[in-house]
Short mmCIF file of C-alpha atoms and ligand atoms in Angstrom, two decimals:
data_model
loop_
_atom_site.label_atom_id
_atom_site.label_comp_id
_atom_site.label_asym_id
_atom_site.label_seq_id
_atom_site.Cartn_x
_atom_site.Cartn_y
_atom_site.Cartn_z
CA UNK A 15 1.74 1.86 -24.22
CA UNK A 16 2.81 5.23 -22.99
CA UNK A 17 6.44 5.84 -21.79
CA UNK A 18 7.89 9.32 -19.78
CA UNK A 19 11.08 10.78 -20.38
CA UNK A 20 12.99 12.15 -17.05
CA UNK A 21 15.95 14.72 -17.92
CA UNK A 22 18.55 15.48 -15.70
CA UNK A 23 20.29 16.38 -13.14
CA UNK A 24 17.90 18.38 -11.38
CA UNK A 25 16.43 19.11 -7.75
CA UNK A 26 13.07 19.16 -6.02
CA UNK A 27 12.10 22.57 -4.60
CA UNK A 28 8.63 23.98 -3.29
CA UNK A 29 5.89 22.51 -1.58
CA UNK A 30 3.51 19.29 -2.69
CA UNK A 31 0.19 17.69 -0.95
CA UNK A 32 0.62 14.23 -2.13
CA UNK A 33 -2.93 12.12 -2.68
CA UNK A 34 -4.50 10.86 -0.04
CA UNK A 35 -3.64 7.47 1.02
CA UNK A 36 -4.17 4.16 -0.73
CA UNK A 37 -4.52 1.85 2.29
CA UNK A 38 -7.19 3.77 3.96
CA UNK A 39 -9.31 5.00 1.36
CA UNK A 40 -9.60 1.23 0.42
CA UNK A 41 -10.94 0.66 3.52
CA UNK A 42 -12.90 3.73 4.22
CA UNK A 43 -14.93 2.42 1.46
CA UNK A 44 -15.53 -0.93 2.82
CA UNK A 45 -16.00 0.13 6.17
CA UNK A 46 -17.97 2.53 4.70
CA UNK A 47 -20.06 -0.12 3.09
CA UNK A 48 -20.15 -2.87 6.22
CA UNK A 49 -21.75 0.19 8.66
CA UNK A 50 -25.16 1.07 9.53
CA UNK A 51 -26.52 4.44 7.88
CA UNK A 52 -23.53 7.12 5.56
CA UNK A 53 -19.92 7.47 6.03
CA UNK A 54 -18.76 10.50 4.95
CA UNK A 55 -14.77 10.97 3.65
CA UNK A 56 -12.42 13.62 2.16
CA UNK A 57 -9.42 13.10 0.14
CA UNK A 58 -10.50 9.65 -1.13
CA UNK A 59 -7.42 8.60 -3.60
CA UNK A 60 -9.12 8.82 -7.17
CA UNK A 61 -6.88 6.42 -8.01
CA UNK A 62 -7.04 2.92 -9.87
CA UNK A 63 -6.91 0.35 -7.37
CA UNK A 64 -9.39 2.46 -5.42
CA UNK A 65 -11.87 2.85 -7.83
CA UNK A 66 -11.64 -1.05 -8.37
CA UNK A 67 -13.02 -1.51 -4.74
CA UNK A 68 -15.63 0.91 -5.36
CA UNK A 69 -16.85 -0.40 -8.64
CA UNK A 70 -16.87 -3.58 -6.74
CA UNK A 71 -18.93 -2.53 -3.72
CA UNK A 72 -21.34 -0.77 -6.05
CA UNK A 73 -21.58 -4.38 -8.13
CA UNK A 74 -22.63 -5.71 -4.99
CA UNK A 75 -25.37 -3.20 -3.84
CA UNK A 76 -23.29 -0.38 -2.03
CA UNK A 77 -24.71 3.13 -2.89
CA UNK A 78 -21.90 5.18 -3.28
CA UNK A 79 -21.85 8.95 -4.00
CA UNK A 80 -18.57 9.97 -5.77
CA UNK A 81 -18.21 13.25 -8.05
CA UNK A 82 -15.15 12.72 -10.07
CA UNK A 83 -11.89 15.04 -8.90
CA UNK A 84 -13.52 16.30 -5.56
CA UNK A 85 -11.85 13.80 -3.41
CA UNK A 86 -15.19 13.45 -1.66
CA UNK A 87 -17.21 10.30 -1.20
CA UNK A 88 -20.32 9.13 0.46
CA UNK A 89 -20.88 5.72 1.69
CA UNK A 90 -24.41 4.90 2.08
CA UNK A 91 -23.70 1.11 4.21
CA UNK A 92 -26.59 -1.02 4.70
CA UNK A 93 -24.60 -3.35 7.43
CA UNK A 94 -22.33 -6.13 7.51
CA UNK A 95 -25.34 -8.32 6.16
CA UNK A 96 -26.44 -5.85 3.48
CA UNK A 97 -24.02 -6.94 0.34
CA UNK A 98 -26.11 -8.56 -2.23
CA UNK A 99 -24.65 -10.80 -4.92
CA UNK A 100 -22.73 -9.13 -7.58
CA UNK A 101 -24.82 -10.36 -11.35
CA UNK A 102 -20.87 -10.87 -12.87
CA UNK A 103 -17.16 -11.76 -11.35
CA UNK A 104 -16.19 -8.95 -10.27
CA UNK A 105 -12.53 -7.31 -11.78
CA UNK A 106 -9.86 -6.16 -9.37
CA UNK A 107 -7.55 -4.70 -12.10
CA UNK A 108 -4.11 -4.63 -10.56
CA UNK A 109 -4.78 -4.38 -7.07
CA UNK A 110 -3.90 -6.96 -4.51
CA UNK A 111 -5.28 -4.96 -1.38
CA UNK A 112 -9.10 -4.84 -2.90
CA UNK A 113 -8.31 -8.76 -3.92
CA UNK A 114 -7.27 -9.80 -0.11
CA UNK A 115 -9.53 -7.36 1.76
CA UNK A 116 -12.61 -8.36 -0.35
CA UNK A 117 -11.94 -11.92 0.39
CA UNK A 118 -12.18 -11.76 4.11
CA UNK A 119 -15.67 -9.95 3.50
CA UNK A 120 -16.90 -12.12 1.27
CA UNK A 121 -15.92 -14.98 3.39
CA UNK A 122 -19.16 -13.90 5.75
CA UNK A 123 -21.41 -13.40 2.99
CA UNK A 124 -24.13 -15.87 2.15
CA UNK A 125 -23.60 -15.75 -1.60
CA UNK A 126 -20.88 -16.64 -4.21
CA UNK A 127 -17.92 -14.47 -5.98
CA UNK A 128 -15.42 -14.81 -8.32
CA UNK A 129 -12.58 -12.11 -8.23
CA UNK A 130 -10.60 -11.75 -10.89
CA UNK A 131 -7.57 -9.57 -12.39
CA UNK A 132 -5.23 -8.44 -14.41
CA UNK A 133 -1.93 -10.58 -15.23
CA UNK A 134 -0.21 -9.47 -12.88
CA UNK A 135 -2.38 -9.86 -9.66
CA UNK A 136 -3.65 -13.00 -11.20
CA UNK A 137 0.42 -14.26 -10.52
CA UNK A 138 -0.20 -13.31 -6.90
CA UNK A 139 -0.33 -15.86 -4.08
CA UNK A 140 -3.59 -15.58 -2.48
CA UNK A 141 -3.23 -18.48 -0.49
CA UNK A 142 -1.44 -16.43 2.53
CA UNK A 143 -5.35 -15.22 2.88
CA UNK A 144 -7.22 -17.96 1.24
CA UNK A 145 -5.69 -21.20 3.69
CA UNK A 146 -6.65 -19.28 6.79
CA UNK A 147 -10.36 -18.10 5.70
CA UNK A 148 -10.88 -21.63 4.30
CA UNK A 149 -10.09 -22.89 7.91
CA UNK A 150 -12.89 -20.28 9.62
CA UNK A 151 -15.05 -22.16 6.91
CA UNK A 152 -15.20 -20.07 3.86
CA UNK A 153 -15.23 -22.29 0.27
CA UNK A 154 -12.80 -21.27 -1.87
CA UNK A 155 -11.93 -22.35 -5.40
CA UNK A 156 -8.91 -21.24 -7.64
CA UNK A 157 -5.89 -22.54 -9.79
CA UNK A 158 -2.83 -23.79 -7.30
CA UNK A 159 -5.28 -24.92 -4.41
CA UNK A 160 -6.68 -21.50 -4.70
CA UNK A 161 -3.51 -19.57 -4.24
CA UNK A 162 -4.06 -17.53 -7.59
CA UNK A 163 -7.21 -16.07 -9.38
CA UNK A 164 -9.86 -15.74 -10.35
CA UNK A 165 -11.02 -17.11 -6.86
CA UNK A 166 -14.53 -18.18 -6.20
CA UNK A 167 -15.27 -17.81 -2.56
CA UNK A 168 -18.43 -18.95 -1.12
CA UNK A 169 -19.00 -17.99 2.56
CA UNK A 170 -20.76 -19.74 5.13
CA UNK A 171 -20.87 -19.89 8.98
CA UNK A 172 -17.49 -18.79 9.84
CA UNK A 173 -15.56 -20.07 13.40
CA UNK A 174 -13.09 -17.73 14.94
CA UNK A 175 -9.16 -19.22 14.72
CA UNK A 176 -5.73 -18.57 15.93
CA UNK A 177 -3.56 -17.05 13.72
CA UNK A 178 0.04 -15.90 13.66
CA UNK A 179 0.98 -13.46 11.10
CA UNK A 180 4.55 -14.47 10.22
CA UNK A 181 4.58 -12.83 7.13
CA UNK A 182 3.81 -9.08 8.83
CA UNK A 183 1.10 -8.59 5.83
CA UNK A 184 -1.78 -5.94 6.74
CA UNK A 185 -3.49 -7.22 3.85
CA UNK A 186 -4.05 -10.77 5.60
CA UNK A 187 -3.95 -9.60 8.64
CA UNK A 188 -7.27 -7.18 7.77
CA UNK A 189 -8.73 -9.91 5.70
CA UNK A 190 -9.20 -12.13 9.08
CA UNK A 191 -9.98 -9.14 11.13
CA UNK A 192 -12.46 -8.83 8.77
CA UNK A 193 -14.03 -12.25 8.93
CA UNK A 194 -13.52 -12.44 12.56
CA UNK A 195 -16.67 -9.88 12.53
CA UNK A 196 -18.79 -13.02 11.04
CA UNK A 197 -17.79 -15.85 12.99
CA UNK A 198 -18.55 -17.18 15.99
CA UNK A 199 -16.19 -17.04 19.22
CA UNK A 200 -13.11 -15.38 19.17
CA UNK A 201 -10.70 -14.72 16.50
CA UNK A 202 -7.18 -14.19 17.75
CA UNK A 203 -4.15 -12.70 15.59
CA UNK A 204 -0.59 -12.47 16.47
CA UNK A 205 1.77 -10.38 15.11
CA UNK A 206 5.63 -10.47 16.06
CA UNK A 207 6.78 -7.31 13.88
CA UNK A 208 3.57 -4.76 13.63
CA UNK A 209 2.00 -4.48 10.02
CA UNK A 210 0.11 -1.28 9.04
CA UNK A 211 -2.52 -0.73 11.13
CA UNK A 212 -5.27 0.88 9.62
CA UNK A 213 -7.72 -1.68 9.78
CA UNK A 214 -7.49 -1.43 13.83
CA UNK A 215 -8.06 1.87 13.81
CA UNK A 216 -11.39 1.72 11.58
CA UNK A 217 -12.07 -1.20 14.04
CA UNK A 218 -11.80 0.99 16.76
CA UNK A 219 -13.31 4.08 15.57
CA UNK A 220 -16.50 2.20 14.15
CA UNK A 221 -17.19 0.14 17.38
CA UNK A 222 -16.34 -3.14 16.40
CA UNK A 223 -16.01 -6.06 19.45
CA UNK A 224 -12.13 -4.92 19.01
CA UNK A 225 -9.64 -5.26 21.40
CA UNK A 226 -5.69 -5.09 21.51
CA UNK A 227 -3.75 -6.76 24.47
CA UNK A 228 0.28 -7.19 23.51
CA UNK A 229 1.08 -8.49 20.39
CA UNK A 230 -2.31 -10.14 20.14
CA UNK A 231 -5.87 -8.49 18.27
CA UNK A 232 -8.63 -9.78 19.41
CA UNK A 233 -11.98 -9.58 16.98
CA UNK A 234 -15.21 -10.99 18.16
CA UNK A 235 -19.14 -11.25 16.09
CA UNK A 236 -19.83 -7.89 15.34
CA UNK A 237 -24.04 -6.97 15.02
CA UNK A 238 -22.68 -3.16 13.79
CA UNK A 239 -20.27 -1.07 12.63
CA UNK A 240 -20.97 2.84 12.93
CA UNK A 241 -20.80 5.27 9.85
CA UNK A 242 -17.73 7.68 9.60
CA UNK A 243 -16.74 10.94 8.81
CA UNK A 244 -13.46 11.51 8.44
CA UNK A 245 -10.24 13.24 6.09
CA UNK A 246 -8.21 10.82 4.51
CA UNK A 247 -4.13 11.57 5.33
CA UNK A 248 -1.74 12.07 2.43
CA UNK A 249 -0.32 9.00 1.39
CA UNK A 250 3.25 8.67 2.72
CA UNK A 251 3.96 6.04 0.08
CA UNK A 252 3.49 8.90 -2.70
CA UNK A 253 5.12 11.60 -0.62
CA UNK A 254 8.41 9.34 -0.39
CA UNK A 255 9.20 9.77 -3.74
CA UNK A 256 9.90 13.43 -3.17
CA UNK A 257 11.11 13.08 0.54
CA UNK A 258 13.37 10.58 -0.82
CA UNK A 259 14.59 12.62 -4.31
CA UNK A 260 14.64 15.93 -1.92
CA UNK A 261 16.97 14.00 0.99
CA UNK A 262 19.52 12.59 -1.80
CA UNK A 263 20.08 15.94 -3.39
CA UNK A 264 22.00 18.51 -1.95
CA UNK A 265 20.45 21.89 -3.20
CA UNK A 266 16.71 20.30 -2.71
CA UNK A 267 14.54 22.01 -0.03
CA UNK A 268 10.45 21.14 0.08
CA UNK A 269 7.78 20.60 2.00
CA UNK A 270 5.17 17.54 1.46
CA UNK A 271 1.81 18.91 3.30
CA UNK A 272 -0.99 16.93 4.71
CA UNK A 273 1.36 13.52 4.77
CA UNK A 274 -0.40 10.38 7.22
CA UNK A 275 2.84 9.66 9.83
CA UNK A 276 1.53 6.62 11.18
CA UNK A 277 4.31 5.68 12.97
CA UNK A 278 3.59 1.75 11.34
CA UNK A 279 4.61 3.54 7.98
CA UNK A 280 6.90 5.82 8.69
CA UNK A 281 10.48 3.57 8.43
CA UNK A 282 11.52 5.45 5.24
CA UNK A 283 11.88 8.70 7.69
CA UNK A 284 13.49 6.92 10.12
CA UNK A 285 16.52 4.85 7.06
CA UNK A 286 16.92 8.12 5.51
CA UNK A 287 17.90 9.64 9.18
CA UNK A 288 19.84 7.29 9.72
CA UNK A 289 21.70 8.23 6.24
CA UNK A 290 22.04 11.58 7.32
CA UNK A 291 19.14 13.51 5.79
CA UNK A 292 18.35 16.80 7.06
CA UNK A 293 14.39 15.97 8.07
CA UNK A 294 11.75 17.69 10.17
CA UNK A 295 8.43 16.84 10.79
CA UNK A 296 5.41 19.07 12.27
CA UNK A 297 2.58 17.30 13.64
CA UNK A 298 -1.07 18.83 12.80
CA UNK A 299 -3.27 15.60 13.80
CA UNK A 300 -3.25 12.58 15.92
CA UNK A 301 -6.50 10.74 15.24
CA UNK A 302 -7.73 8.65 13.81
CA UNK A 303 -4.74 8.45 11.81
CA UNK A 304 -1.42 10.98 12.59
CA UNK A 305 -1.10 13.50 9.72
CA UNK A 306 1.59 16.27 9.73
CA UNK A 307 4.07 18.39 7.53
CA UNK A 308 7.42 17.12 6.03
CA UNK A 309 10.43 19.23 5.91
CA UNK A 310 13.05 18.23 3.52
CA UNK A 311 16.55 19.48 2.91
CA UNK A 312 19.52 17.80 0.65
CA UNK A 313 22.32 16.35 1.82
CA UNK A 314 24.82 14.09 0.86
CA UNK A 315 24.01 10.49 2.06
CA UNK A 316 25.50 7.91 3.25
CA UNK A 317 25.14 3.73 3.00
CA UNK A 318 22.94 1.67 5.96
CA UNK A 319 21.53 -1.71 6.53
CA UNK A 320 17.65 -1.74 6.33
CA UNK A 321 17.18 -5.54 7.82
CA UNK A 322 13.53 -7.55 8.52
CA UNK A 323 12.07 -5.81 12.01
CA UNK A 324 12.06 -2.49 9.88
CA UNK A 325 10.66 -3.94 6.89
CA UNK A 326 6.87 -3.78 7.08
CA UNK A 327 7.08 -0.18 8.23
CA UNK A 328 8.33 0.38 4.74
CA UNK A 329 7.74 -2.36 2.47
CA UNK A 330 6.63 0.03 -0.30
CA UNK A 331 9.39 2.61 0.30
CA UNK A 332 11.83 -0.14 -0.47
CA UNK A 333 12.42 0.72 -4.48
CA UNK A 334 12.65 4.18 -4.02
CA UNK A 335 15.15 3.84 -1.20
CA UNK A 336 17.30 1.42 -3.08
CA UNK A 337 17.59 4.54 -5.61
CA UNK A 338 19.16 6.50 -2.34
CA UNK A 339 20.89 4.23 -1.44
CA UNK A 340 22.50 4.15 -4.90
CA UNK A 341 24.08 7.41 -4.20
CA UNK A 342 24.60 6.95 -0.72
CA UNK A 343 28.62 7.43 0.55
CA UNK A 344 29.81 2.85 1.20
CA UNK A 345 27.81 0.43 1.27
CA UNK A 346 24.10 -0.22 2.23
CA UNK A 347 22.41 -3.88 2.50
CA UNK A 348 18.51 -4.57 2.22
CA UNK A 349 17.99 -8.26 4.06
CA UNK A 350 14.84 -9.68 5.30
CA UNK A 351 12.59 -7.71 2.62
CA UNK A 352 11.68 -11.42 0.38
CA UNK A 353 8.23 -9.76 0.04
CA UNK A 354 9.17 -7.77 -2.75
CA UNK A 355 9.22 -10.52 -5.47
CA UNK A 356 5.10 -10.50 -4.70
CA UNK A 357 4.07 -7.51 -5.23
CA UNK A 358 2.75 -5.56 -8.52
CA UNK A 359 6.14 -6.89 -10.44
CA UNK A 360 9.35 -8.79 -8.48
CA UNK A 361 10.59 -5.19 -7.22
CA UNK A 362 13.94 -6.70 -6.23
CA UNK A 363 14.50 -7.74 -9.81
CA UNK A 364 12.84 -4.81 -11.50
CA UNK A 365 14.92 -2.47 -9.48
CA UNK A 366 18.31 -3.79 -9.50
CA UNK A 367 18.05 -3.84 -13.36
CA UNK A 368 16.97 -0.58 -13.75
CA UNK A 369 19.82 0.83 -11.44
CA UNK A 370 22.34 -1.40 -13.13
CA UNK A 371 20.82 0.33 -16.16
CA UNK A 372 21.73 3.31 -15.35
CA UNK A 373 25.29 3.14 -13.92
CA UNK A 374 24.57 1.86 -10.23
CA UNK A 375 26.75 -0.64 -8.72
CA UNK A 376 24.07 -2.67 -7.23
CA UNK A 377 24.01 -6.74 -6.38
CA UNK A 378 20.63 -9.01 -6.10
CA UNK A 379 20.25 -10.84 -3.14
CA UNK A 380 17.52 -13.59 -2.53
CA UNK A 381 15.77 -11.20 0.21
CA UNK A 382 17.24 -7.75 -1.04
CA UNK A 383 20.06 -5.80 -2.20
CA UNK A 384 23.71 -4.81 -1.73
CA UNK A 385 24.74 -2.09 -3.12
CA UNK A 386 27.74 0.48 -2.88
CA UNK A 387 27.21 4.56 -3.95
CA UNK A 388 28.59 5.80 -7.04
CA UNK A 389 28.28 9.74 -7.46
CA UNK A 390 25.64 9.95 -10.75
CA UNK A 391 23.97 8.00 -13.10
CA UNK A 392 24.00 7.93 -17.01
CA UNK A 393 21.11 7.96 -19.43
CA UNK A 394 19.23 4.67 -20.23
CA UNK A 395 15.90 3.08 -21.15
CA UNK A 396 14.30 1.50 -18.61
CA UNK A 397 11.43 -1.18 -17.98
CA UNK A 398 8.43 -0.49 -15.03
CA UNK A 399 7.42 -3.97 -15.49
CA UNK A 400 4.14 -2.91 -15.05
CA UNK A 401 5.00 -1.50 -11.79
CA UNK A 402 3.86 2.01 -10.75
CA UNK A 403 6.55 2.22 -8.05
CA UNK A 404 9.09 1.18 -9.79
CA UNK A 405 8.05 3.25 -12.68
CA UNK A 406 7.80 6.53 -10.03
CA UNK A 407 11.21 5.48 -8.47
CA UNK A 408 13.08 5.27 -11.91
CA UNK A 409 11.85 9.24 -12.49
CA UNK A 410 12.92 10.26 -9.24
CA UNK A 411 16.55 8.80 -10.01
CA UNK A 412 17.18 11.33 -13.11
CA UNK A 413 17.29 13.70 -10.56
CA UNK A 414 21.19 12.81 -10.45
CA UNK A 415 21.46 11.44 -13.95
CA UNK A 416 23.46 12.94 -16.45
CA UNK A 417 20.70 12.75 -19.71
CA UNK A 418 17.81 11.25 -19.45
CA UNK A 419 16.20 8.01 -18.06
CA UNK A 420 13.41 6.81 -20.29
CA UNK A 421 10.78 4.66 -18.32
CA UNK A 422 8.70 2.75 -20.89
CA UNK A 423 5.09 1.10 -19.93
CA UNK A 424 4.09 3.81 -17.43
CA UNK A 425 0.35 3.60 -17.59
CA UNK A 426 0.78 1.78 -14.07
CA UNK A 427 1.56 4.95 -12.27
CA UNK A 428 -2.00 5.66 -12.16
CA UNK A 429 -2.52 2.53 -9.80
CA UNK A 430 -1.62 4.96 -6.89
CA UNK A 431 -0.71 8.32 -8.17
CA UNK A 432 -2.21 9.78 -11.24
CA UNK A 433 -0.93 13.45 -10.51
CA UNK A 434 2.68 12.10 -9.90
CA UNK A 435 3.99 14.18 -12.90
CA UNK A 436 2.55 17.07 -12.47
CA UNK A 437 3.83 17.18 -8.86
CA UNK A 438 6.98 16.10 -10.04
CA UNK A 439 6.84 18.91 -12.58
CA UNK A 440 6.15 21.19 -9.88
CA UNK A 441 8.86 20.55 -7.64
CA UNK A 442 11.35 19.99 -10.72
CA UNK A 443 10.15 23.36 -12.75
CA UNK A 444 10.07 22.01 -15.70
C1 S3P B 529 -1.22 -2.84 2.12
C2 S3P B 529 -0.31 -3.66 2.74
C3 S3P B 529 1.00 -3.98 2.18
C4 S3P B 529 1.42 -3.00 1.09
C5 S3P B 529 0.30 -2.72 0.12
C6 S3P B 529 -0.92 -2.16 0.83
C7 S3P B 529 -2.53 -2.60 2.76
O1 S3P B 529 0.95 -5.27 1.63
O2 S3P B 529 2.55 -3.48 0.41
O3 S3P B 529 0.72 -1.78 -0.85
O4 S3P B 529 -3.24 -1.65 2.38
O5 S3P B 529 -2.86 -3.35 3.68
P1 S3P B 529 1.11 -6.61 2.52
O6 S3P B 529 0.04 -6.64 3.50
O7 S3P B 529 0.99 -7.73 1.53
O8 S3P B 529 2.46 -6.54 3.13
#
């Protein structure tokens, strides 16, 4: 089990193109897969969870055209009838978005699955996806009233549903958007606070029976999905742990390049504004997804509230914040963000006890956080409980430690961001 040592105190200068992002190179692939004729994308994230969807869509037929470290893939889709049964269950590693996304497919196809991962994602509750595909008419086995995997999901004739998203999740939100292309009549979401929306915009751009009136998406039988061609943003998720190690720091100055601003993902530019930080952004792209440059300069921060309308917007932000926050001048609160004991570890718990760790005067609430800024941190071994942005946020707080902060277990950070040390290298110089 590999560990990384991070030595401070230190600051982030230069200039960084983070990966491309996680949520949409997921589904480029599968709507990559689900279209008629080749889909062509750049900047695909060679990263874990990634590669888990496309082993998984080549186990179930897809042609895919990959040449390791190019960032280029080719999607050769035979329609959203053309998946054939995979011969084995088919693994998902650590990766909850392949798990939930897969499921809504799946839940049109004519042929049983079981998915399957590692411990962690095995502890995950599926049932947020699995209740409301079982009610379209999808069969689905698994421990808990099939709330954890391995899942077997059989599809069948699905029936379009009502659905209110209360728990702002893309992931089950795209699951159903995805099924609502099998079913018959209408399928109807409703969404009070706006999750990512990626999945919309592949909708959109690949001429699905789409349509968005309010708060309400609207997904009807689809015969067809056209092939894309397209260049994948920088993931804003990777990027904040230098935008947010650059805007604690006074003395910091960089630039992240390339970055995806979807305004349903950028809340971490709009907290750390809020706390002061001296941030500029430069739009270079608008569709299909916003992409533009990031223009960070240190500053000392102060506290702020972060409560549940903001939290989707930044739900994976959230441990790397709570390390600004640390520092930040009174007191900041985290409320409404409950979501964070179910993802790749409990990141409320993970986090707190790291930053405790280290010197931070931090408090665990049942939804989120309280803390109040001290000035530095001290050296200490830490845990990423198998969590890659945990593991990543932990680094980025030796930037205002005094020693170093050992993170042990770090194989994880190559679930989203396998250059992550080398970039932070980069912008560290050293
Ligand atoms: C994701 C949605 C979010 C996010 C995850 C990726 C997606 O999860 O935390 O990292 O790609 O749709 P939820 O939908 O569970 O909030």
């Amino acid at each position: 089990m590999s560990q990384l040592s991070f030595s401070g105190p230190g600051q982030f200068r230069g200039t960084c193109t983070p990966p491309g992002d996680k949520s949409i190179s997921h589904r480029a692939l599968l709507f990559g897969a689900l279209a008629d004729g080749e889909s062509q994308y750049e900047n695909f994230l060679e990263a874990e969870d990634c590669l888990h969807t496309l082993e998984a869509l080549r186990r179930m037929g897809v042609e895919i055209g990959h040449e390791k470290g190019s960032g280029r893939i080719c999607v050769l889709g035979s329609g959203l009838g053309g998946l054939r049964a995979p011969a084995n269950e088919l693994y998902l590693g650590n990766s909850g978005t392949s798990m939930r996304l897969l499921l809504g497919i799946l839940a049109g196809q004519r042929f049983e699955t079981v998915l399957t991962g590692d411990p962690s994602l095995s502890g995950r509750p599926m049932r947020r996806v699995t209740d409301p595909l079982k009610r379209m008419g999808a069969q689905i086995r698994g421990r808990e009233d099939a709330n954890f995997a391995p899942l077997t999901i059989r599809g069948g004739k699905l029936r379009g549903m009502e659905f209110d998203n209360k728990l702002s999740s893309a992931q089950v939100k795209s699951a159903l958007l995805f099924a609502g292309m099998y079913a018959e009549g209408k399928t109807v979401i409703r969404e009070a606070i706006p999750s990512r929306d990626h999945t919309e915009r592949f909708l959109e751009a690949a001429g699905a029976r789409f349509r968005k009136t309010g708060d309400q998406l609207i997904i009807e039988r689809t015969e067809k999905l056209l092939p894309l061609q397209a260049r994948i943003a920088g993931d804003i998720s990777s990027a904040a742990f230098f935008i947010v190690g650059a805007a604690m720091r006074e003395g910091s100055e960089v630039t992240l390049q390339d970055v995806g601003l979807n305004p349903t993902r950028a809340g971490v530019l709009e907290v750390l504004k809020r706390m002061g930080a001296r941030i500029v952004t430069q739009v270079t792209q608008t569709v299909p997804e916003p992409m533009g440059n990031i223009y960070v300069r240190g500053a000392r921060l102060k506290g702020t509230g972060i409560t549940h309308r903001e939290i989707p917007s930044l739900i994976d932000e959230l441990p790397v914040l709570m390390v600004a926050m640390a520092l930040a001048e009174g007191e900041s609160l985290i409320s409404g963000a409950a979501e964070l004991r179910v993802k790749e570890t409990d990141r409320i718990h993970s986090m707190v006890g790291n930053l405790k760790a280290i010197g931070a005067s931090i408090e665990e609430l049942p939804d989120g956080s309280l803390v109040r800024g001290v000035d530095g941190f001290h050296s200490a071994t830490v845990q990423s409980f198998g969590d890659h942005r945990t593991a990543m946020s932990m680094g980025v707080a030796s930037l205002a430690t005094k020693g170093t902060i050992l993170v042990q277990d770090t194989d994880c950070v190559a679930t989203s961001y396998p250059s992550f040390m080398d970039h932070f290298r980069g912008l560290t110089g050293g």
